[in-house]
Coordinates of C-alpha atoms in Angstrom, one line a residue:
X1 CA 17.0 -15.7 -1.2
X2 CA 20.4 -13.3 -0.8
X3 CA 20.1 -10.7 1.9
X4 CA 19.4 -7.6 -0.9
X5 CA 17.8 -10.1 -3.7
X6 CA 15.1 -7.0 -4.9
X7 CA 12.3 -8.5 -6.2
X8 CA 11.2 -7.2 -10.0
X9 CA 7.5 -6.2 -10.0
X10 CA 6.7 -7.0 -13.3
X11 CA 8.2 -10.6 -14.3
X12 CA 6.9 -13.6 -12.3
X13 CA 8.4 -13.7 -8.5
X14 CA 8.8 -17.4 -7.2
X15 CA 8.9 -17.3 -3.6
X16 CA 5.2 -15.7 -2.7
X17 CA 5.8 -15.8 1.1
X18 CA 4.4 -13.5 3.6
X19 CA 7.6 -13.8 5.7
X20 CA 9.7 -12.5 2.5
X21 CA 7.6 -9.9 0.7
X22 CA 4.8 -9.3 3.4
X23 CA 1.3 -9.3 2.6
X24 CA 0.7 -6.3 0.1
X25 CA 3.9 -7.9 -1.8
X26 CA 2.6 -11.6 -1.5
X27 CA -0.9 -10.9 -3.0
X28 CA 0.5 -8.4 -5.4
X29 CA 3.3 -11.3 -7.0
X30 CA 0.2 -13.5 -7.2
X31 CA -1.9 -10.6 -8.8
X32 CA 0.9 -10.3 -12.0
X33 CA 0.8 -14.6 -12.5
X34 CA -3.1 -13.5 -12.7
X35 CA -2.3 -11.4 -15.2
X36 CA -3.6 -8.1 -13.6
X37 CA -2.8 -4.6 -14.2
X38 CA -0.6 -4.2 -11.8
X39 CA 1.9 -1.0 -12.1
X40 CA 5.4 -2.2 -12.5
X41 CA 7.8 -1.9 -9.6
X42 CA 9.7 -3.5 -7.2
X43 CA 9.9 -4.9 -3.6
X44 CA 13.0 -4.5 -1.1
X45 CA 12.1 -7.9 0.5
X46 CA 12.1 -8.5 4.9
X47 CA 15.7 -9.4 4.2
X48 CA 16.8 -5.7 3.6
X49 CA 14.9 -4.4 6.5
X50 CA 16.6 -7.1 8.5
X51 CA 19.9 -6.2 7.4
X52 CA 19.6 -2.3 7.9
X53 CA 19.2 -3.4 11.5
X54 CA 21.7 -5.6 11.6
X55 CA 24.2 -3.2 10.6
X56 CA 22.9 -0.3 12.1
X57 CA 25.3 1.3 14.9
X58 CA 21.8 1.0 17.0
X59 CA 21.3 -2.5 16.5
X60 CA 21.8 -3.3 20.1
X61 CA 19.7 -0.4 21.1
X62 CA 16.6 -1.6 18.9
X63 CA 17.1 -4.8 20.1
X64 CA 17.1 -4.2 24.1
X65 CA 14.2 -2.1 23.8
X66 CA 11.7 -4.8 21.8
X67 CA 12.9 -7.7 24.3
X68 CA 11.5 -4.9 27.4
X69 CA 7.4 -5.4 27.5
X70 CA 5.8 -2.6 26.0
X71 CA 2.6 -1.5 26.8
X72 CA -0.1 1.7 27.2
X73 CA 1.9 3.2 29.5
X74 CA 5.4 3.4 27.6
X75 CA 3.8 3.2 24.0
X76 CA 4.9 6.6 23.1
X77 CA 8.4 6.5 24.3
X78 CA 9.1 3.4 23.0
X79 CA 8.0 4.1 19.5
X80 CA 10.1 7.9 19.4
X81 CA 13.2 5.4 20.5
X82 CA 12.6 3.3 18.3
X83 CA 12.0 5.2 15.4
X84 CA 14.6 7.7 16.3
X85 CA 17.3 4.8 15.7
X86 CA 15.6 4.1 12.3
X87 CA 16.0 7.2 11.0
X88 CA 19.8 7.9 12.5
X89 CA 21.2 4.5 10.9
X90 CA 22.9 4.7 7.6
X91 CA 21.8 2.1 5.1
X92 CA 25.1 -0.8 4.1
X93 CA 26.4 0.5 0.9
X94 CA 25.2 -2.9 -0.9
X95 CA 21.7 -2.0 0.0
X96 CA 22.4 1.2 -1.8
X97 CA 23.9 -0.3 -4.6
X98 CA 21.2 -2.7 -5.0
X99 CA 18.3 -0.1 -4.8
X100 CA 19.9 1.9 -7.7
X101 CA 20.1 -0.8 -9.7
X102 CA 16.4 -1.5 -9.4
X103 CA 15.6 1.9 -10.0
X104 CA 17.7 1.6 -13.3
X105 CA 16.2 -1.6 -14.6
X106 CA 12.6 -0.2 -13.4
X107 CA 13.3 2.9 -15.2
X108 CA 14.7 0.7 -18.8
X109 CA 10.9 -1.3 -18.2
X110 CA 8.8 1.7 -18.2
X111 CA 9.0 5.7 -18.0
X112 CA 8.9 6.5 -14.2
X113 CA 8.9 10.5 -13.4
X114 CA 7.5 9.3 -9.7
X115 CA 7.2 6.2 -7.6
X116 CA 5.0 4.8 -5.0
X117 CA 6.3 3.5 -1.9
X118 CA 4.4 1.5 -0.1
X119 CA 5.1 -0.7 3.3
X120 CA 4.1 -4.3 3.3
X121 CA 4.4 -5.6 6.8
X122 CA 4.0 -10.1 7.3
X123 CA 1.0 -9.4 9.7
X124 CA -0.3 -7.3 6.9
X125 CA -3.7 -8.4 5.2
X126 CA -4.1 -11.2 6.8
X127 CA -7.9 -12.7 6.7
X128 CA -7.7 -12.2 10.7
X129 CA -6.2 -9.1 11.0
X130 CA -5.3 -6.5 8.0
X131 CA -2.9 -4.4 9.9
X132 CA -4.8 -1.7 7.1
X133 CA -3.4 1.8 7.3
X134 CA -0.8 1.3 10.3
X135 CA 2.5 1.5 8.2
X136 CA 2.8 4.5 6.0
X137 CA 2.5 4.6 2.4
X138 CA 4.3 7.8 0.5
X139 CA 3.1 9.1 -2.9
X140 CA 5.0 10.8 -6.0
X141 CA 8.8 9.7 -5.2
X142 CA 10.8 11.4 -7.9
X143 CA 14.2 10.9 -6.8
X144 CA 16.6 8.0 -5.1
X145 CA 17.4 10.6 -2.5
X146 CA 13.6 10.8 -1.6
X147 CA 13.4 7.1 -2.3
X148 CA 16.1 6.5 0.4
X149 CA 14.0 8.6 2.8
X150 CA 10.5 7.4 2.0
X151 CA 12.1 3.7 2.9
X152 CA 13.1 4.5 6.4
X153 CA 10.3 6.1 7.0
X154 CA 8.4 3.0 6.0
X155 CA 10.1 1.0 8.2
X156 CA 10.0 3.9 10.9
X157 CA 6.8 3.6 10.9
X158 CA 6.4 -0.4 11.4
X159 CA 6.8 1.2 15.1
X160 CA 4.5 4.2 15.0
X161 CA 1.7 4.7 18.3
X162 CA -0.7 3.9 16.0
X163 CA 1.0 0.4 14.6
X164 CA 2.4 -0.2 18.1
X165 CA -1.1 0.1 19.6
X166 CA -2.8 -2.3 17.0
X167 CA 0.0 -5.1 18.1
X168 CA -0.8 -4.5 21.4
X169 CA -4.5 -5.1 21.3
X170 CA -4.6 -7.5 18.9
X171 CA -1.7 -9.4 20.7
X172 CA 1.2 -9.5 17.6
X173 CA 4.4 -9.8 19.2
X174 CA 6.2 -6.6 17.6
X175 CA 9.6 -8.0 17.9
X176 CA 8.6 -11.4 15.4
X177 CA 6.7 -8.9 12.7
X178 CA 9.6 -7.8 9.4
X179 CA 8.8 -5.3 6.7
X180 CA 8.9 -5.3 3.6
X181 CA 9.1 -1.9 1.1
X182 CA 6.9 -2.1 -2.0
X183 CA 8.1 0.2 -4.8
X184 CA 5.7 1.0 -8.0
X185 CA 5.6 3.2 -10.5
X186 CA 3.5 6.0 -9.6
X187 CA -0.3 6.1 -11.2
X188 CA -1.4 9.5 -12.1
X189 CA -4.7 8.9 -11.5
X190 CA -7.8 10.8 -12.6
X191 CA -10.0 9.1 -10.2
X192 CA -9.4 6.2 -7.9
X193 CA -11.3 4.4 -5.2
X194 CA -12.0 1.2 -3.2
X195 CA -13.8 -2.0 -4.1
X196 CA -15.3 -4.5 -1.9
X197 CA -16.5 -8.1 -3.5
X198 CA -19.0 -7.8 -0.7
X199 CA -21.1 -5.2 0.8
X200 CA -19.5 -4.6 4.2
X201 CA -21.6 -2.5 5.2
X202 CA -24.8 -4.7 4.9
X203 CA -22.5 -7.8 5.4
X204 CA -24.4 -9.1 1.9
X205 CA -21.9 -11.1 -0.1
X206 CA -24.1 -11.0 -3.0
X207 CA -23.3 -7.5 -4.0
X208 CA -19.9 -5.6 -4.7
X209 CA -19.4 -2.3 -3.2
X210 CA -17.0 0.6 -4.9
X211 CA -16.2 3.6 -3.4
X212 CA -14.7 6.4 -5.8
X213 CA -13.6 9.8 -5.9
X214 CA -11.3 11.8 -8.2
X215 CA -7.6 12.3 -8.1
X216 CA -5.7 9.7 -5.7
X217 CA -7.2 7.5 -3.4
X218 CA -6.0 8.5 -0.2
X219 CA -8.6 10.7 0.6
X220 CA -11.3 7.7 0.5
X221 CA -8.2 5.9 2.7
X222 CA -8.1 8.5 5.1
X223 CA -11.5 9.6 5.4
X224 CA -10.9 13.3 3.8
X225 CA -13.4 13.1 1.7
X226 CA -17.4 12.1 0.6
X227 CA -16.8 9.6 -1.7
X228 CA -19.2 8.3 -5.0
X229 CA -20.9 5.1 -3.2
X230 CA -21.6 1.8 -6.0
X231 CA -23.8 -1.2 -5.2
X232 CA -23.7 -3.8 -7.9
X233 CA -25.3 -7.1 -8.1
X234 CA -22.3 -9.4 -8.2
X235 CA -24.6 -12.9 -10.1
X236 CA -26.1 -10.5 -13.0
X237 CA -23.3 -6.8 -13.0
X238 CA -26.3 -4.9 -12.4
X239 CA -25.8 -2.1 -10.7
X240 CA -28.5 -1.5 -8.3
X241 CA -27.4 2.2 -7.0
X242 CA -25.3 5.1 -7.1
X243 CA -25.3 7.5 -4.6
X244 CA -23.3 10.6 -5.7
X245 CA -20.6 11.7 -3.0
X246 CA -19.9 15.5 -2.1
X247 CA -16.6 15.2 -3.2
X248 CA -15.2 18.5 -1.8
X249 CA -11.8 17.6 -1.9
X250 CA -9.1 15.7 -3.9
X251 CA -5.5 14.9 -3.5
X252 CA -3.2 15.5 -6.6
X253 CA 0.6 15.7 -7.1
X254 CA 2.5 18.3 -5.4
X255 CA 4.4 19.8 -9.1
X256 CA 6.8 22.2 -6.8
X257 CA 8.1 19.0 -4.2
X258 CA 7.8 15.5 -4.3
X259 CA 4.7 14.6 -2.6
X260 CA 0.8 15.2 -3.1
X261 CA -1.5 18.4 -2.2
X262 CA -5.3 18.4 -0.9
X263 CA -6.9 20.9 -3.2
X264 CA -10.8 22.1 -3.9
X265 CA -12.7 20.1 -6.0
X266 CA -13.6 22.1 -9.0
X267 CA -17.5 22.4 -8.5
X268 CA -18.3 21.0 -12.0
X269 CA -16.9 17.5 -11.1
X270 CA -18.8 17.2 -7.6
X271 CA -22.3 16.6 -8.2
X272 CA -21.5 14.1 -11.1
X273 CA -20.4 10.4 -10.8
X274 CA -16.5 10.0 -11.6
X275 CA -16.8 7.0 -13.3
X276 CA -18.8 5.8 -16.4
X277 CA -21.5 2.4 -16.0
X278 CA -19.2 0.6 -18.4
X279 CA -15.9 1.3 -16.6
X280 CA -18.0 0.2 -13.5
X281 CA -18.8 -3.1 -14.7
X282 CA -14.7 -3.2 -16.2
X283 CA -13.7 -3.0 -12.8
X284 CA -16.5 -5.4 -11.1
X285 CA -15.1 -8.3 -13.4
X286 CA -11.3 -7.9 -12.5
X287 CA -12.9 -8.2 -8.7
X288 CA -14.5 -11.2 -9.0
X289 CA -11.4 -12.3 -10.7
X290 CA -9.0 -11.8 -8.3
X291 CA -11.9 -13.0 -5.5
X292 CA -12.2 -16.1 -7.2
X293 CA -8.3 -16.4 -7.0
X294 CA -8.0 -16.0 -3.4
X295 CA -11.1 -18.1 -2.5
X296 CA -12.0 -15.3 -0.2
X297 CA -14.2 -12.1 -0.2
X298 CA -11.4 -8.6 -1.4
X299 CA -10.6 -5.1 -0.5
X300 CA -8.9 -3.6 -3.9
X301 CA -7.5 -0.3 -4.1
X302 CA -7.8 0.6 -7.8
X303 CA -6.6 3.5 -9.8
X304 CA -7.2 5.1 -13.4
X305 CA -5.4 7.4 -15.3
X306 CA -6.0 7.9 -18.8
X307 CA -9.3 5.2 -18.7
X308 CA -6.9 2.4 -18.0
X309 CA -7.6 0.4 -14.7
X310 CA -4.5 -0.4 -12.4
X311 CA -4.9 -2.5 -9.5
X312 CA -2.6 -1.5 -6.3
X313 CA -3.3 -4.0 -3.8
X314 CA -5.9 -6.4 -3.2
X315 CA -6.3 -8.2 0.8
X316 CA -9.2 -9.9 2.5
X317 CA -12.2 -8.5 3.6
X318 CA -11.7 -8.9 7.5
X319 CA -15.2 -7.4 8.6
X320 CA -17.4 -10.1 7.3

């Protein structure tokens, strides 16, 4: 693969390697040979991160201070140096060449007003370790300018406390892990949630557990918010219970910046289930899909705008 070979999201990719596309990438190049409704997009493989550091006038720098130990005592200096020199290095003009180019042939494949961009690290949704919510995801791109920005930040945050810590106790070298930059574009979802092919909660891999909520799904990601709770009987698609979520807040898109807002919930939409019984099942059957591709039990982040389902990322269950 060349050094800024962008990968297209929505034709088949050949190389599905961890080490090139990371783990969100990897699983979501074998999601579109399933066929899946994956949002189209594109991924800036390890190869660009690898180069922005090689060229960057704090190459040296980066490099001295991930060959020095790090640990609980110098976590949070390390990661301000380190991301300090991220975000003061000026991307090679070929990366920049490259990127516009995908966002021209994304924007020729489908309408785009927004992206996603999402980070895809290779230690990320492993079936050991998910590395789940320690890299940064950014929501509602509408420029390349903020495009530009949103993909240092990605990397940037590859070195965050919180991703630094989780290396640290879970003994990933930080120096060996490469990241990858997922973008897609950008659902406008009226509801969204979370769906296990296994009840981790009850550790019972008989059942499929979904939890919803409306607008975008961070708030079930982040923990802003009561979500709509779905137990279904994954031999027969019954569904066995619904427990109806509080639902007090919801994330939407910011219309005066780029960027998404945490509003109210209208009051009307919180003591009702977000989803229909039929979408329910719709969505159980693309789970047990995609489980029965990767042999393994899943964690799919889904979204739906305008009743059709798109799947964002699907990685192992790592708590059974």
């Amino acid at each position: 693969m060349g050094i800024v070979k962008i990968q297209k999201l929505y034709e088949s990719i050949k190389e599905k390697n961890f080490d090139i596309l990371g783990g969100k990438g990897a699983h979501l190049a074998k999601l579109l040979d399933l066929k899946m409704p994956v949002p189209s997009g594109f991924v800036l493989p390890t190869t660009c991160f690898k180069l922005f550091l090689e060229k960057s006038d704090y190459y040296q720098r980066i490099q001295s201070i991930l060959q020095n130990p790090i640990n609980f005592e110098n976590i949070l200096e390390v990661s301000k140096q380190l991301q300090d020199s991220i975000m003061h290095s000026k991307f090679p003009e070929k990366f920049l060449i490259e990127v516009e180019k995908a966002w021209e042939e994304l924007s020729k494949h489908t309408k785009i007003e927004y992206v996603a961009v999402r980070s895809s690290a290779t230690v990320e949704d492993l079936e050991t370790a998910s590395f789940a919510g320690q890299a940064e995801t950014f929501l509602c791109i509408d420029n390349l300018d903020h495009l530009y920005k949103s993909i240092k930040d990605c990397w940037a945050s590859l070195y965050s406390p919180r991703a630094l810590m989780y290396c640290l106790t879970n003994n990933i070298l930080v120096d060996k892990v490469q990241m990858a930059v997922i973008v897609q574009k950008m659902v406008n979802s009226d509801i969204a949630g979370v769906m296990f092919t296994a009840d981790v909660v009850n550790k019972d891999p008989s059942k499929i557990l979904i939890n919803i909520t409306w607008g975008f799904g961070e708030t079930i990601a982040d923990g802003k918010v009561d979500a709509d709770e779905i137990l279904i009987d994954k031999d027969t698609l019954k569904i066995l219970n619904i427990r109806i979520g509080k639902k007090e807040l919801m994330s939407i898109r910011n219309v005066n910046a780029c960027g998404t807002r945490i509003i109210e919930t209208p009051h009307n939409k919180r003591d009702c289930c977000c989803i229909t019984e039929e979408k329910i099942i719709e969505i159980a059957k693309i789970g047990l899909e995609i489980e029965k591709k990767f042999k393994y039990y899943q964690d799919i982040e889904f979204a739906i705008e305008n009743n059709e389902i798109k799947i964002l990322q699907s990685r192992p269950v790592t708590t059974m």
